PDB file of C-alpha atoms in Angstrom:
ATOM      1  CA  UNK E   1       6.295 -36.487  -4.008  1.00 54.00           C
ATOM      2  CA  UNK E   2       9.487 -34.729  -2.422  1.00 62.00           C
ATOM      3  CA  UNK E   3      12.130 -37.123  -1.481  1.00 65.00           C
ATOM      4  CA  UNK E   4      12.693 -36.057   2.265  1.00 68.00           C
ATOM      5  CA  UNK E   5      14.550 -39.456   3.747  1.00 69.00           C
ATOM      6  CA  UNK E   6      18.244 -37.626   3.235  1.00 70.00           C
ATOM      7  CA  UNK E   7      17.055 -34.595   5.730  1.00 78.00           C
ATOM      8  CA  UNK E   8      17.996 -34.554   9.255  1.00 84.00           C
ATOM      9  CA  UNK E   9      15.034 -35.818  11.482  1.00 88.00           C
ATOM     10  CA  UNK E  10      14.607 -32.501  13.110  1.00 91.00           C
ATOM     11  CA  UNK E  11      14.601 -30.752   9.813  1.00 91.00           C
ATOM     12  CA  UNK E  12      11.920 -32.953   8.352  1.00 91.00           C
ATOM     13  CA  UNK E  13       9.817 -31.740  11.461  1.00 94.00           C
ATOM     14  CA  UNK E  14      10.556 -28.269  10.765  1.00 95.00           C
ATOM     15  CA  UNK E  15       9.501 -28.603   7.171  1.00 93.00           C
ATOM     16  CA  UNK E  16       5.730 -29.917   8.297  1.00 94.00           C
ATOM     17  CA  UNK E  17       5.651 -27.284  10.584  1.00 97.00           C
ATOM     18  CA  UNK E  18       6.776 -24.444   8.030  1.00 97.00           C
ATOM     19  CA  UNK E  19       4.160 -25.900   5.830  1.00 97.00           C
ATOM     20  CA  UNK E  20       1.703 -25.577   8.465  1.00 98.00           C
ATOM     21  CA  UNK E  21       2.777 -21.883   8.552  1.00 98.00           C
ATOM     22  CA  UNK E  22       2.731 -21.351   4.908  1.00 97.00           C
ATOM     23  CA  UNK E  23      -1.446 -22.285   5.175  1.00 96.00           C
ATOM     24  CA  UNK E  24      -2.067 -19.790   7.661  1.00 97.00           C
ATOM     25  CA  UNK E  25      -0.214 -17.131   5.616  1.00 97.00           C
ATOM     26  CA  UNK E  26      -2.847 -18.377   2.869  1.00 95.00           C
ATOM     27  CA  UNK E  27      -5.523 -16.726   4.552  1.00 94.00           C
ATOM     28  CA  UNK E  28      -3.427 -13.246   4.636  1.00 96.00           C
ATOM     29  CA  UNK E  29      -3.227 -13.776   0.751  1.00 95.00           C
ATOM     30  CA  UNK E  30      -6.740 -14.090   0.209  1.00 94.00           C
ATOM     31  CA  UNK E  31      -7.637 -11.069   2.246  1.00 94.00           C
ATOM     32  CA  UNK E  32      -5.231  -9.106   0.322  1.00 95.00           C
ATOM     33  CA  UNK E  33      -6.621  -9.908  -2.982  1.00 94.00           C
ATOM     34  CA  UNK E  34      -9.867  -8.616  -2.075  1.00 90.00           C
ATOM     35  CA  UNK E  35     -11.531  -7.424   1.315  1.00 86.00           C
ATOM     36  CA  UNK E  36     -14.135 -10.171   0.923  1.00 85.00           C
ATOM     37  CA  UNK E  37     -12.654 -12.596  -0.588  1.00 90.00           C
ATOM     38  CA  UNK E  38     -12.080 -15.167   2.317  1.00 88.00           C
ATOM     39  CA  UNK E  39     -15.977 -15.088   2.770  1.00 86.00           C
ATOM     40  CA  UNK E  40     -16.261 -15.960  -1.000  1.00 88.00           C
ATOM     41  CA  UNK E  41     -13.917 -18.678  -0.598  1.00 91.00           C
ATOM     42  CA  UNK E  42     -15.677 -20.003   2.268  1.00 89.00           C
ATOM     43  CA  UNK E  43     -19.284 -19.604   0.705  1.00 87.00           C
ATOM     44  CA  UNK E  44     -17.881 -21.487  -2.694  1.00 91.00           C
ATOM     45  CA  UNK E  45     -16.753 -24.419  -0.271  1.00 93.00           C
ATOM     46  CA  UNK E  46     -20.045 -24.525   1.431  1.00 90.00           C
ATOM     47  CA  UNK E  47     -21.632 -25.010  -1.991  1.00 90.00           C
ATOM     48  CA  UNK E  48     -19.293 -26.918  -3.867  1.00 93.00           C
ATOM     49  CA  UNK E  49     -20.925 -30.317  -3.675  1.00 94.00           C
ATOM     50  CA  UNK E  50     -24.162 -29.066  -4.641  1.00 92.00           C
ATOM     51  CA  UNK E  51     -23.547 -29.788  -8.284  1.00 93.00           C
ATOM     52  CA  UNK E  52     -20.798 -30.625 -10.593  1.00 95.00           C
ATOM     53  CA  UNK E  53     -20.554 -26.953 -11.886  1.00 93.00           C
ATOM     54  CA  UNK E  54     -20.333 -25.842  -8.282  1.00 91.00           C
ATOM     55  CA  UNK E  55     -17.337 -28.136  -7.610  1.00 95.00           C
ATOM     56  CA  UNK E  56     -15.642 -27.001 -10.712  1.00 94.00           C
ATOM     57  CA  UNK E  57     -16.248 -23.506  -9.904  1.00 92.00           C
ATOM     58  CA  UNK E  58     -14.372 -23.687  -6.307  1.00 95.00           C
ATOM     59  CA  UNK E  59     -11.509 -25.807  -7.889  1.00 96.00           C
ATOM     60  CA  UNK E  60     -10.935 -22.940 -10.081  1.00 95.00           C
ATOM     61  CA  UNK E  61     -11.309 -20.557  -7.545  1.00 94.00           C
ATOM     62  CA  UNK E  62      -8.513 -22.368  -5.531  1.00 95.00           C
ATOM     63  CA  UNK E  63      -6.209 -22.033  -8.517  1.00 95.00           C
ATOM     64  CA  UNK E  64      -6.695 -18.286  -8.836  1.00 95.00           C
ATOM     65  CA  UNK E  65      -7.272 -17.920  -5.286  1.00 94.00           C
ATOM     66  CA  UNK E  66      -9.787 -15.024  -6.318  1.00 93.00           C
ATOM     67  CA  UNK E  67     -12.984 -14.985  -8.508  1.00 91.00           C
ATOM     68  CA  UNK E  68     -10.684 -13.488 -11.512  1.00 93.00           C
ATOM     69  CA  UNK E  69      -8.895 -15.763 -14.194  1.00 93.00           C
ATOM     70  CA  UNK E  70      -5.144 -15.185 -14.085  1.00 91.00           C
ATOM     71  CA  UNK E  71      -5.416 -16.864 -17.808  1.00 92.00           C
ATOM     72  CA  UNK E  72      -7.911 -14.325 -19.083  1.00 90.00           C
ATOM     73  CA  UNK E  73      -6.569 -10.978 -18.328  1.00 90.00           C
ATOM     74  CA  UNK E  74      -7.902 -11.042 -14.400  1.00 91.00           C
ATOM     75  CA  UNK E  75     -11.653 -10.858 -15.842  1.00 89.00           C
ATOM     76  CA  UNK E  76     -14.263 -12.440 -13.381  1.00 89.00           C
ATOM     77  CA  UNK E  77     -15.307 -16.426 -14.137  1.00 89.00           C
ATOM     78  CA  UNK E  78     -17.784 -16.035 -11.462  1.00 84.00           C
ATOM     79  CA  UNK E  79     -21.241 -14.086 -11.604  1.00 79.00           C
ATOM     80  CA  UNK E  80     -22.969 -12.093  -9.023  1.00 72.00           C
ATOM     81  CA  UNK E  81     -25.141 -15.325  -8.545  1.00 72.00           C
ATOM     82  CA  UNK E  82     -22.379 -16.787  -6.897  1.00 71.00           C
ATOM     83  CA  UNK E  83     -21.455 -14.109  -4.438  1.00 69.00           C
ATOM     84  CA  UNK E  84     -21.233 -14.938  -0.624  1.00 62.00           C
ATOM     85  CA  UNK E  85     -24.403 -14.130   1.305  1.00 58.00           C
ATOM     86  CA  UNK E  86     -23.430 -12.482   4.565  1.00 55.00           C
ATOM     87  CA  UNK E  87     -25.456 -11.542   7.655  1.00 49.00           C
ATOM     88  CA  UNK E  88     -25.489  -8.003   8.653  1.00 50.00           C
ATOM     89  CA  UNK E  89     -26.108  -8.851  12.361  1.00 52.00           C
ATOM     90  CA  UNK E  90     -24.739  -5.500  13.672  1.00 53.00           C
ATOM     91  CA  UNK E  91     -26.788  -3.370  11.543  1.00 49.00           C
ATOM     92  CA  UNK E  92     -30.059  -3.808  13.007  1.00 51.00           C
ATOM     93  CA  UNK E  93     -31.572  -4.559  16.499  1.00 58.00           C
ATOM     94  CA  UNK E  94     -32.173  -8.252  17.081  1.00 59.00           C
ATOM     95  CA  UNK E  95     -35.685  -9.760  16.498  1.00 58.00           C
ATOM     96  CA  UNK E  96     -36.897 -12.637  17.925  1.00 64.00           C
ATOM     97  CA  UNK E  97     -37.124 -15.434  15.450  1.00 62.00           C
ATOM     98  CA  UNK E  98     -35.257 -13.797  12.769  1.00 52.00           C
ATOM     99  CA  UNK E  99     -31.988 -14.145  11.827  1.00 54.00           C
ATOM    100  CA  UNK E 100     -31.105 -10.930  10.542  1.00 54.00           C
ATOM    101  CA  UNK E 101     -30.487  -9.027   7.245  1.00 50.00           C
ATOM    102  CA  UNK E 102     -28.748 -10.900   4.564  1.00 51.00           C
ATOM    103  CA  UNK E 103     -26.769  -9.402   1.614  1.00 49.00           C
ATOM    104  CA  UNK E 104     -24.598 -10.547  -1.241  1.00 55.00           C
ATOM    105  CA  UNK E 105     -20.916  -9.357  -1.455  1.00 59.00           C
ATOM    106  CA  UNK E 106     -20.704  -8.514  -5.009  1.00 66.00           C
ATOM    107  CA  UNK E 107     -17.252  -8.449  -6.747  1.00 72.00           C
ATOM    108  CA  UNK E 108     -16.100  -6.143  -9.919  1.00 75.00           C
ATOM    109  CA  UNK E 109     -16.045  -7.649 -12.783  1.00 78.00           C
ATOM    110  CA  UNK E 110     -12.057  -6.574 -13.147  1.00 81.00           C
ATOM    111  CA  UNK E 111      -9.590  -7.305 -10.369  1.00 86.00           C
ATOM    112  CA  UNK E 112      -9.271  -4.018  -8.415  1.00 86.00           C
ATOM    113  CA  UNK E 113      -5.969  -2.668  -9.471  1.00 87.00           C
ATOM    114  CA  UNK E 114      -4.954  -1.806  -5.743  1.00 89.00           C
ATOM    115  CA  UNK E 115      -6.404  -4.947  -4.337  1.00 92.00           C
ATOM    116  CA  UNK E 116      -6.936  -4.824  -0.784  1.00 94.00           C
ATOM    117  CA  UNK E 117      -4.058  -3.036   0.224  1.00 95.00           C
ATOM    118  CA  UNK E 118      -5.483   0.163  -0.081  1.00 94.00           C
ATOM    119  CA  UNK E 119      -9.160   1.522   0.735  1.00 92.00           C
ATOM    120  CA  UNK E 120     -11.590   0.538  -2.081  1.00 86.00           C
ATOM    121  CA  UNK E 121     -12.978   4.121  -2.462  1.00 88.00           C
ATOM    122  CA  UNK E 122      -9.608   5.722  -2.856  1.00 91.00           C
ATOM    123  CA  UNK E 123      -8.122   6.630  -6.306  1.00 91.00           C
ATOM    124  CA  UNK E 124      -4.366   7.275  -7.330  1.00 92.00           C
ATOM    125  CA  UNK E 125      -4.763  11.161  -7.148  1.00 94.00           C
ATOM    126  CA  UNK E 126      -6.002  10.865  -3.410  1.00 93.00           C
ATOM    127  CA  UNK E 127      -3.000   8.849  -2.628  1.00 94.00           C
ATOM    128  CA  UNK E 128      -0.655  10.986  -4.357  1.00 95.00           C
ATOM    129  CA  UNK E 129      -2.009  14.179  -2.857  1.00 94.00           C
ATOM    130  CA  UNK E 130      -1.969  12.457   0.814  1.00 94.00           C
ATOM    131  CA  UNK E 131       1.629  10.891   0.323  1.00 94.00           C
ATOM    132  CA  UNK E 132       2.859  14.490  -0.636  1.00 93.00           C
ATOM    133  CA  UNK E 133       1.965  15.614   2.688  1.00 92.00           C
ATOM    134  CA  UNK E 134       4.041  13.281   4.533  1.00 92.00           C
ATOM    135  CA  UNK E 135       7.445  13.223   6.111  1.00 92.00           C
ATOM    136  CA  UNK E 136      10.228  11.463   4.251  1.00 92.00           C
ATOM    137  CA  UNK E 137      10.154   8.329   6.646  1.00 90.00           C
ATOM    138  CA  UNK E 138       6.490   7.932   6.181  1.00 92.00           C
ATOM    139  CA  UNK E 139       6.392   8.340   2.565  1.00 93.00           C
ATOM    140  CA  UNK E 140       8.729   5.513   2.444  1.00 94.00           C
ATOM    141  CA  UNK E 141       6.226   3.536   4.661  1.00 92.00           C
ATOM    142  CA  UNK E 142       3.353   4.439   2.366  1.00 94.00           C
ATOM    143  CA  UNK E 143       4.697   2.590  -0.342  1.00 94.00           C
ATOM    144  CA  UNK E 144       6.483  -0.136   1.517  1.00 93.00           C
ATOM    145  CA  UNK E 145       6.444  -3.805   1.431  1.00 94.00           C
ATOM    146  CA  UNK E 146       4.659  -4.343   4.821  1.00 96.00           C
ATOM    147  CA  UNK E 147       2.183  -1.938   5.331  1.00 95.00           C
ATOM    148  CA  UNK E 148      -1.357  -1.399   3.951  1.00 95.00           C
ATOM    149  CA  UNK E 149      -3.109   1.971   3.657  1.00 95.00           C
ATOM    150  CA  UNK E 150      -6.777   2.363   5.568  1.00 93.00           C
ATOM    151  CA  UNK E 151      -9.085   4.666   6.593  1.00 90.00           C
ATOM    152  CA  UNK E 152      -9.193   5.112  10.501  1.00 83.00           C
ATOM    153  CA  UNK E 153     -12.649   3.670  10.842  1.00 72.00           C
ATOM    154  CA  UNK E 154     -11.974   0.361   8.874  1.00 67.00           C
ATOM    155  CA  UNK E 155      -8.599  -0.261  11.028  1.00 55.00           C
ATOM    156  CA  UNK E 156      -8.170   1.375  14.205  1.00 48.00           C
ATOM    157  CA  UNK E 157     -10.878   0.614  15.974  1.00 45.00           C
ATOM    158  CA  UNK E 158     -12.821  -2.280  13.480  1.00 49.00           C
ATOM    159  CA  UNK E 159      -9.481  -4.344  13.747  1.00 47.00           C
ATOM    160  CA  UNK E 160      -7.816  -3.372  16.856  1.00 51.00           C
ATOM    161  CA  UNK E 161      -6.427  -6.359  18.510  1.00 49.00           C
ATOM    162  CA  UNK E 162      -8.494  -7.288  21.308  1.00 47.00           C
ATOM    163  CA  UNK E 163      -5.568  -7.333  23.858  1.00 48.00           C
ATOM    164  CA  UNK E 164      -3.930  -3.924  22.766  1.00 49.00           C
ATOM    165  CA  UNK E 165      -4.746  -0.529  24.124  1.00 51.00           C
ATOM    166  CA  UNK E 166      -5.683   2.269  21.713  1.00 48.00           C
ATOM    167  CA  UNK E 167      -2.762   4.222  22.571  1.00 49.00           C
ATOM    168  CA  UNK E 168      -0.438   1.013  21.689  1.00 50.00           C
ATOM    169  CA  UNK E 169      -1.970   0.899  18.504  1.00 51.00           C
ATOM    170  CA  UNK E 170      -1.425   4.512  17.780  1.00 51.00           C
ATOM    171  CA  UNK E 171       2.424   3.850  18.576  1.00 49.00           C
ATOM    172  CA  UNK E 172       2.661   1.036  16.180  1.00 49.00           C
ATOM    173  CA  UNK E 173       0.346   2.544  13.362  1.00 54.00           C
ATOM    174  CA  UNK E 174       1.593   5.737  11.882  1.00 52.00           C
ATOM    175  CA  UNK E 175      -1.197   7.721  13.129  1.00 49.00           C
ATOM    176  CA  UNK E 176       0.677  10.866  12.319  1.00 51.00           C
ATOM    177  CA  UNK E 177      -0.242  10.385   8.603  1.00 49.00           C
ATOM    178  CA  UNK E 178      -3.683  10.441   9.649  1.00 50.00           C
ATOM    179  CA  UNK E 179      -4.821  13.936   8.570  1.00 55.00           C
ATOM    180  CA  UNK E 180      -7.593  15.812   6.673  1.00 55.00           C
ATOM    181  CA  UNK E 181      -7.015  13.083   3.981  1.00 66.00           C
ATOM    182  CA  UNK E 182      -8.204  10.618   6.491  1.00 85.00           C
ATOM    183  CA  UNK E 183      -5.800   7.802   5.529  1.00 91.00           C
ATOM    184  CA  UNK E 184      -3.618   5.779   7.909  1.00 92.00           C
ATOM    185  CA  UNK E 185      -0.426   3.673   7.526  1.00 93.00           C
ATOM    186  CA  UNK E 186      -0.931   0.104   9.290  1.00 94.00           C
ATOM    187  CA  UNK E 187       2.092  -2.328   9.536  1.00 95.00           C
ATOM    188  CA  UNK E 188       1.382  -6.315   8.472  1.00 96.00           C
ATOM    189  CA  UNK E 189       1.951  -7.038  12.155  1.00 96.00           C
ATOM    190  CA  UNK E 190      -1.354  -5.041  12.796  1.00 95.00           C
ATOM    191  CA  UNK E 191      -3.384  -5.397  10.047  1.00 95.00           C
ATOM    192  CA  UNK E 192      -2.825  -9.295  10.006  1.00 96.00           C
ATOM    193  CA  UNK E 193      -1.656  -9.807  13.596  1.00 96.00           C
ATOM    194  CA  UNK E 194      -4.163 -13.147  14.472  1.00 95.00           C
ATOM    195  CA  UNK E 195      -2.570 -14.886  11.302  1.00 97.00           C
ATOM    196  CA  UNK E 196       1.181 -13.711  11.828  1.00 98.00           C
ATOM    197  CA  UNK E 197       0.905 -14.617  15.635  1.00 97.00           C
ATOM    198  CA  UNK E 198      -0.181 -18.393  14.739  1.00 98.00           C
ATOM    199  CA  UNK E 199       2.336 -18.279  11.813  1.00 98.00           C
ATOM    200  CA  UNK E 200       5.284 -16.810  13.984  1.00 98.00           C
ATOM    201  CA  UNK E 201       4.502 -19.473  16.709  1.00 98.00           C
ATOM    202  CA  UNK E 202       4.950 -22.639  14.344  1.00 98.00           C
ATOM    203  CA  UNK E 203       8.053 -20.887  12.893  1.00 98.00           C
ATOM    204  CA  UNK E 204       9.374 -20.530  16.042  1.00 98.00           C
ATOM    205  CA  UNK E 205       8.671 -24.356  17.035  1.00 98.00           C
ATOM    206  CA  UNK E 206      10.110 -25.209  13.468  1.00 98.00           C
ATOM    207  CA  UNK E 207      13.297 -23.248  14.748  1.00 97.00           C
ATOM    208  CA  UNK E 208      13.572 -25.026  17.954  1.00 97.00           C
ATOM    209  CA  UNK E 209      13.469 -28.593  16.283  1.00 97.00           C
ATOM    210  CA  UNK E 210      15.435 -27.773  13.107  1.00 95.00           C
ATOM    211  CA  UNK E 211      19.057 -29.320  13.249  1.00 92.00           C
ATOM    212  CA  UNK E 212      20.716 -27.346  10.631  1.00 91.00           C
ATOM    213  CA  UNK E 213      22.173 -24.074  12.145  1.00 93.00           C
ATOM    214  CA  UNK E 214      21.315 -21.800   9.029  1.00 94.00           C
ATOM    215  CA  UNK E 215      18.107 -22.799   9.002  1.00 94.00           C
ATOM    216  CA  UNK E 216      17.121 -22.657  12.531  1.00 96.00           C
ATOM    217  CA  UNK E 217      18.269 -19.193  12.335  1.00 97.00           C
ATOM    218  CA  UNK E 218      16.173 -18.164   9.341  1.00 97.00           C
ATOM    219  CA  UNK E 219      12.792 -19.860  10.989  1.00 98.00           C
ATOM    220  CA  UNK E 220      13.426 -18.146  14.196  1.00 98.00           C
ATOM    221  CA  UNK E 221      14.193 -14.756  12.438  1.00 98.00           C
ATOM    222  CA  UNK E 222      11.298 -14.934  10.156  1.00 98.00           C
ATOM    223  CA  UNK E 223       8.630 -15.676  13.195  1.00 98.00           C
ATOM    224  CA  UNK E 224      10.123 -12.707  14.865  1.00 98.00           C
ATOM    225  CA  UNK E 225       9.842 -10.689  11.961  1.00 98.00           C
ATOM    226  CA  UNK E 226       6.062 -11.464  11.744  1.00 98.00           C
ATOM    227  CA  UNK E 227       5.351 -10.245  15.237  1.00 97.00           C
ATOM    228  CA  UNK E 228       7.918  -7.042  14.937  1.00 97.00           C
ATOM    229  CA  UNK E 229       7.322  -5.938  11.060  1.00 97.00           C
ATOM    230  CA  UNK E 230      11.063  -5.678  11.127  1.00 96.00           C
ATOM    231  CA  UNK E 231      11.972  -8.179   8.199  1.00 97.00           C
ATOM    232  CA  UNK E 232      15.873  -7.174   7.579  1.00 97.00           C
ATOM    233  CA  UNK E 233      17.353  -9.835   9.942  1.00 97.00           C
ATOM    234  CA  UNK E 234      15.142 -12.692   8.214  1.00 97.00           C
ATOM    235  CA  UNK E 235      16.269 -11.618   5.078  1.00 97.00           C
ATOM    236  CA  UNK E 236      19.787 -11.675   5.853  1.00 97.00           C
ATOM    237  CA  UNK E 237      19.200 -15.074   7.410  1.00 96.00           C
ATOM    238  CA  UNK E 238      17.833 -16.277   4.233  1.00 95.00           C
ATOM    239  CA  UNK E 239      20.917 -14.888   2.223  1.00 94.00           C
ATOM    240  CA  UNK E 240      23.033 -16.877   4.477  1.00 94.00           C
ATOM    241  CA  UNK E 241      20.960 -19.865   4.419  1.00 91.00           C
ATOM    242  CA  UNK E 242      23.773 -22.761   3.743  1.00 85.00           C
ATOM    243  CA  UNK E 243      22.001 -25.648   1.585  1.00 69.00           C
ATOM    244  CA  UNK E 244      25.267 -27.925   1.999  1.00 62.00           C
ATOM    245  CA  UNK E 245      24.426 -28.227   5.933  1.00 54.00           C
ATOM    246  CA  UNK E 246      21.261 -30.055   5.113  1.00 54.00           C
ATOM    247  CA  UNK E 247      23.438 -33.147   3.824  1.00 52.00           C
ATOM    248  CA  UNK E 248      23.504 -35.845   6.278  1.00 50.00           C
TER     249      UNK E 248
END
């Protein structure tokens, strides 16, 4: 257990809030590994008490945060039988007394090289061809650290934040990159908006209660970055964090 008695009271409270924010970001990581990863996690957790084997599977899943083992060259340690079962309510008209069509979200035996940062049906050749048609600034965004590549049908409409007008999303996303190649650059602040909004709120609260000036600046800057998708100021704040300020 970490020794926290030497921290200022405000910094201790800020640490608790920062850990809560990190747990929110965990959900983003699960999504980034594979598109149906969160559903699989919830499914394994629901069935983790069915048997000792199911408990072991879930615990090993939590270690890897995916169905692929880091110790075995990312080969799957689960079988298709362990796949999460999803309900396709939107696919069919409702029928009285029938819950709906269920299907298994099977996963590939080897971990996808592009994870969930790119469309699952896109290969390197398609990406390179599309990228070559973009202006220089959009080419940088296409390979940037804080954006994902989506097909418009999978992002602009299905995942559009409920409070945003389509024109606003068009402005925030690089819609000019959407052309005959049917690909779109989507910033993290849009793709993971609900999670990042919650995490930003926690970091802003942490910044408000923190005693250490450089820590206060870092927490608030990182919270702002989650919402703006501009991480420059938060990176500077991290480099200028003064650890000696934490000493009472």
